[in-house]
XYZ file of C-alpha atoms in Angstrom:
685
model
C -33.046 3.776 37.930
C -31.190 3.528 41.239
C -31.124 6.683 43.352
C -33.417 8.818 41.193
C -36.105 9.211 43.848
C -33.569 10.406 46.431
C -32.736 13.542 44.426
C -33.580 16.817 46.101
C -35.726 19.200 44.062
C -32.859 21.701 44.259
C -30.777 19.666 41.825
C -33.594 19.625 39.259
C -34.056 22.316 36.626
C -36.811 24.948 36.732
C -37.288 24.898 32.957
C -40.732 23.763 31.855
C -41.069 20.121 30.870
C -42.180 21.036 27.352
C -39.007 23.126 26.887
C -36.849 20.203 27.924
C -38.874 17.715 25.857
C -40.636 19.499 22.953
C -42.462 16.320 21.906
C -44.734 16.777 24.940
C -46.333 19.730 23.171
C -48.326 17.326 21.003
C -50.233 15.876 23.961
C -53.459 17.867 23.804
C -57.175 17.046 23.848
C -57.676 13.297 24.341
C -53.934 12.581 24.296
C -53.457 14.881 27.293
C -54.959 12.171 29.500
C -51.818 10.077 28.928
C -49.780 12.742 30.762
C -52.399 13.739 33.316
C -52.234 10.275 34.881
C -48.509 10.721 35.586
C -48.704 13.779 37.850
C -51.311 16.093 39.431
C -52.610 19.000 37.379
C -54.173 19.244 33.955
C -51.237 20.993 32.245
C -48.255 20.264 34.480
C -45.965 19.562 31.502
C -46.776 23.008 30.060
C -46.756 25.083 33.252
C -44.288 23.381 35.622
C -40.682 22.284 35.641
C -39.207 19.124 37.211
C -38.228 20.976 40.399
C -41.873 21.939 40.957
C -43.514 18.685 39.897
C -41.625 16.417 42.294
C -42.586 18.568 45.283
C -46.023 16.945 45.071
C -46.413 14.055 47.533
C -48.042 11.849 44.892
C -45.118 12.101 42.464
C -41.866 10.156 42.419
C -39.356 11.246 39.804
C -38.489 7.698 38.815
C -42.116 6.754 38.097
C -42.699 9.997 36.220
C -39.637 9.549 34.014
C -40.550 5.881 33.452
C -44.023 6.910 32.306
C -42.586 9.522 29.932
C -40.079 7.001 28.572
C -42.887 4.527 27.911
C -44.866 7.163 25.993
C -41.849 8.202 23.948
C -40.891 4.639 23.015
C -44.479 3.851 22.034
C -45.248 6.995 20.049
C -42.018 8.572 18.830
C -39.955 5.711 17.439
C -38.498 7.680 14.530
C -37.774 10.936 16.377
C -34.081 11.707 16.713
C -33.097 11.520 20.356
C -31.295 14.841 19.889
C -34.662 16.416 19.006
C -36.382 14.689 21.923
C -34.065 16.332 24.495
C -32.525 19.312 22.619
C -31.178 20.999 25.754
C -28.783 18.133 26.471
C -25.168 18.843 25.589
C -23.803 16.228 23.222
C -20.443 16.440 24.986
C -21.852 14.986 28.209
C -20.484 11.521 29.036
C -22.804 8.560 28.559
C -21.831 7.374 32.047
C -23.957 10.214 33.418
C -27.113 8.301 32.381
C -26.538 5.812 35.196
C -27.720 2.873 33.114
C -28.055 -0.645 34.443
C -26.018 -3.394 32.772
C -28.516 -4.415 30.053
C -29.202 -0.872 28.896
C -25.531 0.046 29.073
C -24.644 -2.975 26.939
C -27.238 -1.986 24.324
C -25.809 1.552 24.120
C -22.262 0.172 23.881
C -23.339 -2.010 20.949
C -25.075 0.942 19.289
C -22.177 3.397 19.485
C -18.509 3.335 20.398
C -18.646 6.980 21.500
C -18.221 7.770 25.182
C -20.352 10.906 24.977
C -24.029 11.496 24.269
C -23.179 12.582 20.732
C -22.987 8.926 19.706
C -26.447 8.192 21.122
C -28.384 11.358 20.307
C -27.890 10.870 16.581
C -30.055 7.715 16.748
C -33.751 6.926 17.183
C -35.738 4.448 19.234
C -36.004 2.311 16.107
C -32.193 2.200 15.910
C -31.939 0.985 19.518
C -34.531 -1.728 18.872
C -32.313 -2.977 16.032
C -29.469 -3.759 18.455
C -29.273 -7.569 18.921
C -30.647 -8.817 22.220
C -32.527 -5.604 23.000
C -35.981 -5.805 24.596
C -38.649 -3.132 24.836
C -37.828 -2.591 28.515
C -34.161 -2.068 27.679
C -35.082 0.633 25.149
C -37.262 2.328 27.759
C -34.367 2.234 30.220
C -32.092 3.992 27.707
C -34.683 6.722 27.091
C -35.260 6.952 30.850
C -31.547 7.660 31.289
C -31.652 10.475 28.730
C -34.703 12.054 30.343
C -32.962 11.834 33.710
C -30.012 13.805 32.361
C -32.371 16.348 30.811
C -34.071 17.257 34.121
C -30.822 17.889 36.050
C -29.829 21.471 36.752
C -26.108 20.592 36.561
C -25.618 17.137 34.980
C -21.828 17.137 35.321
C -22.121 17.768 39.036
C -23.508 14.241 39.489
C -21.010 12.392 37.307
C -19.125 10.827 40.238
C -22.275 8.958 41.332
C -22.342 7.077 38.024
C -18.653 6.342 37.587
C -18.480 2.598 38.054
C -14.880 2.075 37.017
C -13.572 0.124 34.053
C -15.761 -3.015 34.249
C -17.474 -3.550 30.902
C -21.277 -3.468 31.219
C -21.577 -6.801 29.442
C -19.540 -8.478 32.221
C -21.938 -7.209 34.861
C -24.864 -8.239 32.672
C -23.417 -11.748 32.248
C -23.052 -12.241 35.997
C -26.572 -10.934 36.619
C -28.020 -13.218 33.941
C -26.203 -16.309 35.231
C -27.373 -15.579 38.769
C -30.975 -15.298 37.594
C -30.670 -18.526 35.602
C -29.233 -20.275 38.662
C -32.239 -19.168 40.710
C -34.592 -20.621 38.086
C -32.725 -23.930 38.069
C -33.235 -24.143 41.845
C -36.924 -23.359 41.500
C -37.256 -26.194 38.983
C -35.263 -28.588 41.173
C -32.460 -28.821 38.582
C -29.641 -27.923 40.920
C -26.989 -29.995 39.130
C -27.953 -29.090 35.563
C -25.210 -27.016 33.836
C -26.140 -23.392 33.277
C -24.539 -23.204 29.853
C -22.940 -25.149 27.032
C -20.004 -23.929 24.984
C -19.217 -24.792 21.368
C -15.544 -24.786 20.385
C -13.561 -26.188 17.469
C -12.388 -29.791 17.803
C -8.748 -28.777 17.516
C -8.920 -25.848 19.930
C -5.860 -25.302 22.150
C -5.855 -27.161 25.444
C -6.247 -23.898 27.364
C -9.402 -23.066 25.420
C -10.778 -26.570 25.981
C -10.211 -26.148 29.710
C -12.057 -22.825 29.660
C -15.021 -24.503 27.925
C -14.989 -27.355 30.441
C -14.999 -24.944 33.387
C -17.888 -22.952 31.959
C -19.915 -26.087 31.251
C -19.373 -27.326 34.817
C -21.054 -24.291 36.393
C -24.363 -25.193 38.072
C -26.735 -23.428 40.416
C -24.875 -25.034 43.342
C -22.033 -22.600 42.639
C -24.261 -19.602 43.420
C -25.650 -18.380 46.735
C -28.933 -20.018 47.700
C -31.448 -17.228 47.143
C -34.643 -18.544 48.701
C -37.853 -16.598 48.113
C -39.565 -18.137 51.138
C -42.786 -20.070 51.625
C -45.770 -19.421 49.344
C -48.423 -20.000 52.044
C -46.658 -17.674 54.487
C -46.405 -15.076 51.740
C -50.151 -15.250 51.044
C -50.927 -14.984 54.753
C -48.719 -11.930 55.073
C -50.474 -10.235 52.136
C -53.907 -11.006 53.593
C -52.920 -9.437 56.912
C -52.186 -6.149 55.119
C -55.689 -5.779 53.643
C -58.097 -3.255 55.088
C -61.524 -4.238 56.409
C -63.458 -3.912 53.174
C -60.785 -5.673 51.155
C -60.738 -8.504 53.680
C -64.505 -8.987 53.390
C -64.278 -9.035 49.574
C -61.464 -11.583 49.759
C -62.942 -13.957 52.340
C -66.572 -13.901 51.295
C -66.375 -13.521 47.535
C -62.969 -13.938 45.912
C -61.805 -16.967 47.914
C -64.930 -18.340 49.521
C -65.823 -21.969 48.848
C -69.309 -20.653 48.011
C -68.821 -17.006 46.962
C -71.573 -14.521 47.767
C -73.049 -12.459 44.937
C -71.872 -8.951 44.126
C -75.205 -7.658 45.406
C -74.677 -9.383 48.755
C -71.158 -7.978 48.919
C -72.451 -4.468 48.306
C -74.925 -4.921 51.168
C -72.185 -6.035 53.560
C -69.922 -3.141 52.519
C -72.776 -0.606 52.495
C -71.707 0.455 49.020
C -73.148 0.398 45.521
C -72.469 -2.587 43.280
C -69.955 -0.675 41.104
C -68.076 0.525 44.190
C -68.066 -2.978 45.679
C -66.844 -4.411 42.385
C -64.041 -1.845 42.375
C -62.937 -2.945 45.858
C -62.991 -6.579 44.737
C -60.857 -5.757 41.675
C -58.484 -3.639 43.770
C -58.029 -6.448 46.278
C -57.220 -8.960 43.565
C -54.847 -6.547 41.817
C -53.061 -5.725 45.099
C -52.289 -9.384 45.797
C -51.320 -10.117 42.198
C -48.941 -7.144 42.138
C -47.122 -8.579 45.159
C -46.827 -12.088 43.667
C -44.623 -11.536 40.651
C -41.708 -13.712 39.609
C -39.045 -13.538 42.306
C -41.533 -14.048 45.130
C -42.371 -17.469 46.548
C -45.841 -17.431 44.977
C -44.578 -16.061 41.652
C -41.818 -18.661 41.465
C -44.260 -21.477 42.212
C -46.636 -20.264 39.500
C -43.804 -20.024 36.961
C -42.777 -23.603 37.721
C -46.380 -24.825 37.536
C -46.760 -23.323 34.072
C -43.780 -25.336 32.864
C -45.455 -28.534 34.043
C -48.682 -27.557 32.281
C -47.939 -28.235 28.610
C -50.663 -27.571 27.615
C -52.648 -28.907 30.574
C -52.228 -31.195 33.573
C -54.539 -33.169 35.783
C -54.641 -31.801 39.297
C -53.726 -35.212 40.701
C -50.455 -35.233 38.748
C -49.721 -31.587 39.523
C -50.164 -32.212 43.248
C -47.779 -35.181 43.061
C -45.112 -32.927 41.504
C -45.832 -29.850 43.657
C -47.405 -31.152 46.895
C -47.184 -27.665 48.430
C -50.168 -26.480 46.362
C -52.445 -28.728 48.437
C -51.378 -27.088 51.704
C -54.206 -25.126 53.344
C -53.965 -21.366 53.786
C -54.924 -21.146 57.495
C -56.741 -17.811 57.490
C -58.830 -18.835 54.469
C -59.426 -22.520 55.107
C -58.824 -23.405 51.449
C -55.868 -25.088 49.689
C -53.165 -22.974 48.083
C -54.140 -24.113 44.571
C -57.606 -22.601 45.004
C -56.046 -19.269 45.996
C -53.875 -19.365 42.876
C -56.857 -20.312 40.723
C -59.053 -17.483 42.012
C -56.456 -14.710 42.163
C -54.018 -15.368 39.328
C -55.131 -14.830 35.737
C -52.407 -17.162 34.459
C -53.576 -20.262 36.333
C -56.980 -21.914 36.222
C -58.450 -25.132 37.540
C -61.608 -26.517 35.905
C -63.106 -29.991 36.351
C -59.839 -31.318 37.770
C -57.673 -29.869 34.984
C -55.026 -27.211 35.624
C -54.136 -24.928 32.744
C -52.131 -21.791 32.069
C -53.570 -19.295 31.483
C -56.933 -21.066 31.275
C -58.600 -24.265 30.090
C -59.958 -22.651 26.929
C -56.414 -21.647 26.005
C -55.226 -25.189 26.704
C -57.886 -26.540 24.353
C -56.712 -24.155 21.634
C -53.093 -25.187 22.231
C -54.054 -28.862 22.003
C -55.871 -28.336 18.720
C -52.878 -26.381 17.408
C -50.563 -29.315 18.182
C -53.015 -31.693 16.509
C -53.096 -29.460 13.425
C -49.317 -29.786 13.172
C -49.482 -33.566 13.308
C -52.698 -34.370 11.448
C -52.682 -36.286 8.191
C -54.601 -34.943 5.169
C -57.548 -36.945 6.456
C -57.314 -35.433 9.955
C -55.800 -38.410 11.781
C -53.160 -38.104 14.533
C -51.666 -41.258 16.094
C -51.519 -40.781 19.870
C -48.004 -42.258 19.809
C -46.915 -39.134 17.914
C -48.931 -36.750 20.086
C -47.591 -38.271 23.292
C -44.063 -37.211 22.318
C -45.060 -33.532 22.308
C -46.962 -33.226 25.580
C -46.031 -33.820 29.204
C -49.049 -36.018 29.960
C -48.971 -39.805 30.336
C -51.114 -41.737 27.851
C -54.112 -42.297 30.104
C -54.227 -38.633 31.059
C -53.864 -37.598 27.431
C -56.831 -39.740 26.358
C -58.918 -38.347 29.222
C -58.037 -34.783 28.204
C -58.942 -35.401 24.557
C -62.258 -36.799 25.720
C -62.865 -33.674 27.813
C -62.139 -31.587 24.700
C -64.651 -33.665 22.691
C -61.906 -34.838 20.317
C -62.757 -38.423 19.294
C -60.141 -41.147 19.630
C -60.455 -44.242 17.428
C -58.044 -47.180 17.554
C -55.273 -45.108 19.165
C -55.639 -42.072 16.908
C -57.283 -38.687 17.422
C -59.625 -37.462 14.700
C -59.546 -33.731 13.937
C -61.894 -33.507 10.949
C -65.292 -34.687 12.088
C -67.579 -31.809 11.147
C -69.044 -33.767 8.228
C -70.017 -37.420 8.177
C -67.779 -38.171 5.191
C -64.648 -36.609 6.751
C -65.270 -38.472 9.993
C -65.806 -41.739 8.105
C -62.604 -41.347 6.082
C -60.732 -40.517 9.292
C -62.078 -43.655 10.938
C -60.931 -45.800 8.002
C -57.414 -44.376 8.172
C -57.280 -44.821 11.961
C -58.508 -48.428 11.815
C -56.282 -49.311 8.873
C -58.552 -52.078 7.551
C -61.688 -52.288 5.356
C -64.883 -51.789 7.295
C -68.605 -52.043 6.658
C -70.661 -48.853 6.756
C -72.394 -50.123 9.902
C -69.057 -50.526 11.706
C -67.908 -47.093 10.553
C -71.166 -45.536 11.773
C -70.561 -46.964 15.258
C -66.991 -45.630 15.366
C -67.973 -42.229 13.980
C -70.467 -42.012 16.854
C -72.380 -39.122 15.293
C -75.807 -40.626 15.655
C -76.041 -41.050 11.875
C -77.274 -44.430 10.571
C -75.161 -46.721 8.411
C -77.132 -45.649 5.329
C -76.036 -42.016 5.833
C -72.410 -43.090 6.127
C -72.752 -45.213 2.973
C -74.264 -42.317 0.986
C -71.533 -39.943 2.145
C -68.718 -42.302 1.131
C -70.284 -42.987 -2.272
C -69.818 -39.354 -3.209
C -66.239 -39.091 -1.905
C -63.144 -39.608 -4.056
C -60.962 -40.905 -1.207
C -62.816 -44.160 -0.559
C -63.996 -47.177 -2.533
C -66.552 -49.924 -1.880
C -65.211 -53.453 -2.402
C -67.117 -56.408 -3.778
C -67.248 -57.774 -0.234
C -69.306 -54.760 0.865
C -66.453 -53.240 2.858
C -65.142 -49.701 2.473
C -61.439 -48.967 1.978
C -59.283 -45.952 1.235
C -58.259 -45.743 -2.429
C -54.708 -44.798 -1.387
C -54.306 -48.200 0.301
C -54.032 -49.833 -3.108
C -50.502 -48.459 -3.431
C -49.389 -49.333 0.110
C -45.879 -50.767 0.374
C -44.251 -53.057 2.903
C -42.712 -51.336 5.955
C -39.170 -52.140 4.841
C -39.652 -50.576 1.406
C -37.538 -47.521 0.584
C -40.080 -46.012 -1.800
C -40.637 -42.526 -0.391
C -43.478 -41.615 -2.731
C -46.195 -43.817 -1.259
C -48.180 -42.576 1.752
C -49.204 -45.907 3.306
C -47.519 -49.151 4.310
C -49.161 -52.542 4.854
C -48.093 -54.670 7.827
C -48.141 -58.479 7.960
C -51.341 -58.401 10.025
C -53.155 -56.625 7.194
C -53.384 -53.268 8.946
C -52.480 -50.320 6.720
C -50.793 -47.377 8.398
C -49.774 -43.967 7.101
C -46.016 -43.850 6.835
C -44.109 -41.672 9.267
C -41.735 -39.298 7.577
C -38.656 -37.682 9.067
C -39.519 -34.034 8.701
C -40.278 -30.990 10.795
C -44.032 -31.367 10.394
C -46.409 -29.729 8.003
C -45.109 -27.545 5.225
C -46.085 -23.869 5.333
C -48.541 -24.462 2.484
C -50.339 -27.132 4.534
C -50.601 -25.003 7.674
C -53.959 -23.537 8.605
C -54.215 -19.727 8.741
C -50.776 -19.353 7.077
C -50.756 -17.990 3.526
C -48.173 -16.852 1.007
C -48.943 -13.299 -0.088
C -46.412 -12.159 -2.655
C -43.007 -13.049 -1.225
C -44.102 -12.868 2.406
C -45.966 -15.272 4.679
C -48.922 -14.034 6.710
C -50.281 -15.953 9.701
C -53.595 -14.898 11.206
C -54.131 -15.029 14.972
C -56.751 -13.840 17.447
C -55.260 -11.532 20.080
C -55.395 -12.884 23.632
C -55.122 -11.160 26.990
C -51.901 -13.097 27.613
C -50.287 -11.669 24.502
C -51.261 -8.168 25.623
C -49.585 -8.885 28.958
C -46.375 -9.807 27.165
C -46.516 -13.604 27.064
C -44.978 -15.606 24.253
C -47.178 -18.116 22.454
C -47.063 -21.319 20.432
C -46.755 -21.326 16.650
C -47.513 -24.119 14.181
C -44.507 -25.990 12.837
C -45.295 -24.669 9.352
C -44.688 -21.093 10.514
C -41.294 -22.058 11.926
C -40.390 -23.780 8.672
C -41.456 -20.677 6.716
C -38.982 -18.502 8.669
C -36.182 -21.073 8.518
C -36.354 -22.227 12.146
C -35.626 -25.934 12.522
C -36.367 -28.167 15.503
C -33.926 -27.341 18.292
C -33.064 -23.951 16.800
C -33.753 -20.248 17.221
C -34.227 -17.533 14.614
C -33.952 -13.800 15.261
C -36.040 -11.599 12.972
C -35.604 -7.866 12.418
C -38.422 -5.408 13.015
C -38.938 -1.698 13.490
C -39.695 -2.468 17.159
C -36.661 -4.613 17.854
C -35.642 -8.216 17.412
C -38.394 -10.835 17.277
C -37.469 -14.360 18.339
C -38.879 -17.622 17.008
C -37.740 -20.695 18.959
C -38.287 -24.392 18.458
C -36.683 -25.812 21.553
C -39.749 -27.578 22.945
C -42.731 -29.541 21.716
C -43.895 -26.692 19.504
C -42.259 -23.618 18.031
C -42.920 -20.453 20.017
C -42.900 -16.739 19.294
C -41.477 -14.172 21.662
C -43.742 -11.438 22.959
C -45.545 -9.236 20.426
C -47.002 -6.896 23.045
C -45.158 -3.872 21.625
C -46.742 -4.480 18.199
C -50.203 -4.960 19.694
C -49.852 -1.736 21.647
C -48.824 0.024 18.475
C -52.044 -1.206 16.825
C -54.147 -0.493 19.925
C -55.282 -4.116 19.664
C -57.749 -5.619 22.143
C -58.467 -9.241 23.142
C -60.468 -10.920 20.383
C -59.082 -8.757 17.573
C -57.626 -10.512 14.528
C -54.122 -9.538 13.440
C -51.617 -10.869 10.922
C -48.050 -11.861 11.718
C -46.035 -11.040 8.604
C -42.738 -12.824 7.894
C -40.775 -11.417 4.951
C -38.013 -13.196 3.002
C -35.384 -10.713 4.252
C -36.044 -12.020 7.782
C -38.026 -8.989 8.828
C -41.180 -9.169 10.906
C -44.217 -7.041 11.640
C -47.794 -7.289 12.862
C -50.623 -5.681 10.882
C -54.374 -5.583 10.952
C -56.206 -7.453 8.169
C -57.949 -5.353 5.565
C -61.707 -5.062 5.875
C -64.113 -5.504 2.986
C -67.829 -4.739 2.735
C -69.975 -7.600 4.054
C -71.785 -7.760 0.715
C -68.559 -7.946 -1.305
C -67.979 -10.835 -3.698
C -67.126 -13.969 -1.673
C -63.779 -14.331 -3.450
C -62.868 -10.796 -2.347
C -63.836 -11.696 1.189
C -61.701 -14.834 0.865
C -58.720 -12.694 -0.170
C -59.224 -10.572 2.953
C -59.505 -13.721 5.088
C -56.130 -15.037 3.902
C -54.505 -11.682 4.663
C -54.159 -10.020 1.274
C -53.318 -6.324 1.806
C -55.536 -5.104 -1.063
C -58.390 -7.595 -1.507
C -60.625 -5.190 -3.425
C -57.892 -4.027 -5.837
C -56.799 -7.366 -7.327
C -57.876 -7.611 -10.955
C -60.702 -10.102 -11.527
C -58.542 -12.222 -13.814
C -55.887 -12.573 -11.085
C -58.081 -13.455 -8.092
C -57.980 -17.209 -8.629
C -54.209 -17.127 -9.212
C -53.648 -15.230 -5.935
C -55.748 -17.783 -4.056
C -53.753 -20.612 -5.658
C -50.391 -19.000 -4.910
C -51.367 -18.511 -1.263
C -51.343 -22.300 -0.670
C -48.497 -23.169 -3.042
C -50.556 -24.298 -6.061
C -48.798 -21.966 -8.447
C -50.517 -21.774 -11.813
C -53.535 -23.832 -10.730
C -56.872 -22.377 -11.878
C -59.371 -25.216 -11.450
C -61.839 -24.311 -8.688
C -62.487 -27.966 -7.753
C -58.778 -28.651 -7.176
C -58.298 -25.420 -5.230
C -61.352 -26.079 -3.100
C -60.113 -29.580 -2.252
C -56.722 -28.228 -1.147
C -58.286 -25.456 0.901
C -60.572 -28.021 2.571
C -57.497 -30.054 3.488
C -55.218 -27.297 4.751
C -57.249 -24.158 5.420
C -59.944 -23.167 7.890
C -63.718 -23.258 7.580
C -64.092 -19.490 7.161
C -62.131 -19.475 3.904
C -63.586 -22.761 2.660
C -67.138 -21.524 3.182
C -66.429 -18.391 1.126
C -64.924 -20.437 -1.703
C -67.923 -22.767 -1.667
C -70.206 -19.757 -1.807
C -68.385 -18.550 -4.914
C -67.690 -21.828 -6.694
C -70.346 -24.299 -5.525
C -73.465 -22.508 -4.324
C -73.347 -19.920 -7.094
C -73.055 -22.597 -9.788
C -75.960 -24.512 -8.258
C -78.078 -21.365 -8.179
C -77.264 -20.589 -11.801
C -78.297 -24.069 -12.839
């Protein structure tokens, strides 16, 4: 908040913090550490007042209030704001809070009152429910209230926050357009319109002219805000490091051949833990100074747009030649500095990815899952439309990921010989001998093994000519046919291809890790460090379809922690940040959580239920698909719940259910079902 740190301690109240904010009284024992990190002293919130606390050299009022606001928003969502700051007079004007445009707009949308009475009757949860409100905006509102609470005479400072009659949303609009214009310049899209306006066809001429003027606004109409040169910025940051930090940077973090931590500790005359701490501090110091809005931060943001989901370094250098410039004091190219210091950019074996190559592999497999046929076949023509890579680069990347490509199609189901063989047949589109299939499968298995596998599969058939075909080919139609029921079409050259259908992708029921539990959909994910940092992430098309988000659209979902956005404006649908939910669950990287989408367009994130490791495999399967009470479902209903989860309502035949789960679910669930329905039967026999 502007000007907070310039306040003299004389204008701050002497009342103890806990008197001003009674909710602080609950921070004892282990929770006390959350407050101890904000200011010196073990019980400063119990023994001191604001006028005393800010006298300390280590404390700035703005940072202290921001830390308190963060704690309140995270842990006291349903506490009335009036109870959070009971000493505040409800007759005080809201203008006294000194809110920036976004926070002021949120408050204006929450209440029409001009005094605190209209705000204090609400909770953090209520503010989150205001459309367009982010977690940071909610913190800013609470920050403003806490600011008012620590003043000795709030009304005495009213003139400083009287900004006239301009509506906050107008200021917010100008700020947002300016920021968008800066981004357009960073991306080299100087002449691209900043906005589009929808009006009725028969709108008055004056309204049409307004729309035309708005749609003509580009970044050229705004001042050229240049962040500077990325290499110069890095050099400047390096010059500010102390001696030990400089050694850690030059000889370990950014060296062409980094020394070991033990060698670093010898050079610094410190223990390994202490040397590691200096290394981490050095990296964190540079990262903190390279956020979006700086030359380095802007370059990284633009690079991440190019990397969808990965890019060869040769192509990235051709688009952003500046990343190959050397950093003089280090003797290495700029891209290596970004790779070593930034956790959101990684270069491995000539591939650049954001945040890392492993994440890019996961993103690639997620896209393939959206496009794959029931037999696990994805034509590269379809995949090429959803990535930024040219065809040759795409094939090279799939090869690096060990995803086989046969006759212009990627194969996603190759764990078993029979699935790989069926995938090969669909990709080739013509009957093939087992020996030919064995070569294309490339699993090292002989033709006899392929033959035996296909004999026991109900998707393939052996012809009298000794060639294997897919049974579904028998019903293939000509390309011009309008019959929408058949899956394949036969071309004049005899090649049979799966028909392309105009649809958004897989249905929710066909989407891996997405299950219908009651009336809600639950999608299981593994928490990543990026999500904990606040990054959005890709979603399968089936999830978007489940929440009613179509290609090119956006859906806003309600939640107790504010609006949750699902967008499908790019190659894949994406979710907005879920960091606030993960914090609420105290989730860590690698944890599994469930995204829950309810039919009333509400959203939440929950942890999956745990079951004993020796529980019945069907119970463990219920837990794996996200059922909230896997051990409480009646035995007679277990199979029905498993069927309902993938849209086979009323189905009770284990063989049919297992086949559908093998087609659309993941191995974890399939293995549990096999344990219950296949292995157990075999053991009984």
